[in-house]
Tab-separated table of C-alpha atoms in Angstrom:
chain	number	residue	atom	x	y	z
A	1	UNK	CA	0.000	0.000	0.000
A	2	UNK	CA	2.829	2.397	0.787
A	3	UNK	CA	4.859	1.788	-2.370
A	4	UNK	CA	2.134	2.616	-4.938
A	5	UNK	CA	1.158	5.696	-2.946
A	6	UNK	CA	4.755	6.992	-2.783
A	7	UNK	CA	5.428	6.295	-6.454
A	8	UNK	CA	2.226	8.024	-7.518
A	9	UNK	CA	3.086	10.992	-5.285
A	10	UNK	CA	6.574	11.282	-6.793
A	11	UNK	CA	5.280	10.937	-10.350
A	12	UNK	CA	2.569	13.526	-9.743
A	13	UNK	CA	5.078	16.045	-8.376
A	14	UNK	CA	7.422	15.505	-11.347
A	15	UNK	CA	4.670	15.786	-13.940
A	16	UNK	CA	3.286	18.935	-12.359
A	17	UNK	CA	6.660	20.714	-12.266
A	18	UNK	CA	7.586	19.755	-15.826
A	19	UNK	CA	4.380	21.066	-17.377
A	20	UNK	CA	4.150	24.279	-15.348
A	21	UNK	CA	4.353	27.452	-17.391
A	22	UNK	CA	3.000	30.823	-16.375
A	23	UNK	CA	1.492	33.488	-18.585
A	24	UNK	CA	4.565	35.719	-18.590
A	25	UNK	CA	6.815	32.871	-19.703
A	26	UNK	CA	4.345	32.030	-22.472
A	27	UNK	CA	4.355	35.668	-23.608
A	28	UNK	CA	8.169	35.774	-23.705
A	29	UNK	CA	8.300	32.562	-25.716
A	30	UNK	CA	5.709	33.917	-28.151
A	31	UNK	CA	7.610	37.189	-28.468
A	32	UNK	CA	10.818	35.300	-29.124
A	33	UNK	CA	9.444	32.883	-31.733
A	34	UNK	CA	6.465	34.617	-33.413
A	35	UNK	CA	7.656	36.923	-36.231
A	36	UNK	CA	4.400	38.909	-36.459
A	37	UNK	CA	4.439	39.651	-32.746
A	38	UNK	CA	8.099	40.692	-32.897
A	39	UNK	CA	7.365	42.967	-35.854
A	40	UNK	CA	4.493	44.639	-33.978
A	41	UNK	CA	6.633	45.092	-30.863
A	42	UNK	CA	9.535	46.664	-32.734
A	43	UNK	CA	7.221	48.850	-34.824
A	44	UNK	CA	5.706	50.208	-31.627
A	45	UNK	CA	9.188	50.762	-30.210
A	46	UNK	CA	10.343	52.629	-33.332
A	47	UNK	CA	7.263	54.902	-33.308
A	48	UNK	CA	7.933	55.811	-29.679
A	49	UNK	CA	11.585	56.478	-30.491
A	50	UNK	CA	10.737	58.692	-33.473
A	51	UNK	CA	8.450	60.744	-31.204
A	52	UNK	CA	11.328	61.268	-28.780
A	53	UNK	CA	13.657	62.279	-31.593
A	54	UNK	CA	11.174	64.745	-33.082
A	55	UNK	CA	10.684	66.408	-29.697
A	56	UNK	CA	14.454	66.566	-29.228
A	57	UNK	CA	14.830	68.505	-32.492
A	58	UNK	CA	12.628	71.295	-31.112
A	59	UNK	CA	14.619	71.687	-27.907
A	60	UNK	CA	17.564	74.086	-27.698
A	61	UNK	CA	21.081	72.760	-27.925
A	62	UNK	CA	23.321	73.340	-24.938
A	63	UNK	CA	27.044	72.891	-24.828
A	64	UNK	CA	29.750	73.528	-22.283
A	65	UNK	CA	33.469	73.112	-22.077
A	66	UNK	CA	36.111	73.481	-19.418
A	67	UNK	CA	39.844	73.188	-19.136
A	68	UNK	CA	42.438	73.423	-16.456
A	69	UNK	CA	46.185	73.390	-16.287
A	70	UNK	CA	48.776	73.464	-13.583
A	71	UNK	CA	52.433	74.294	-13.705
A	72	UNK	CA	54.950	73.538	-11.006
A	73	UNK	CA	58.169	75.405	-10.595
A	74	UNK	CA	60.969	73.740	-8.764
A	75	UNK	CA	63.692	75.922	-7.271
A	76	UNK	CA	65.742	73.167	-5.773
A	77	UNK	CA	69.461	73.582	-6.190
A	78	UNK	CA	71.866	70.747	-5.809
A	79	UNK	CA	74.915	72.795	-4.783
A	80	UNK	CA	74.281	75.383	-2.121
A	81	UNK	CA	77.391	77.497	-1.473
A	82	UNK	CA	77.958	80.478	0.723
A	83	UNK	CA	80.572	83.090	0.446
A	84	UNK	CA	83.453	82.171	2.669
A	85	UNK	CA	83.365	85.433	4.662
A	86	UNK	CA	81.002	86.626	7.309
A	87	UNK	CA	80.550	90.201	8.395
A	88	UNK	CA	80.211	90.955	12.081
A	89	UNK	CA	78.844	94.314	13.080
A	90	UNK	CA	79.963	95.879	16.339
């Protein structure tokens, strides 16, 4: 009695998980494999893009530029010499 029940339970769980497919997955598969649906999707996308581009042509063009530079001067001397005499003031 236990063995047929366990085998039917295991088979039922395997069959149910193999055949499961939700609506979103079905839509993605149809979009991937149906040429008419893909054409409609990309046509809609191109119309929306052409609207954006036509609005962008009416907007003003802005531009900006910047530059910077830096210069370092080094006053290091390798040989520092003093005159050999010192003056003392009394």
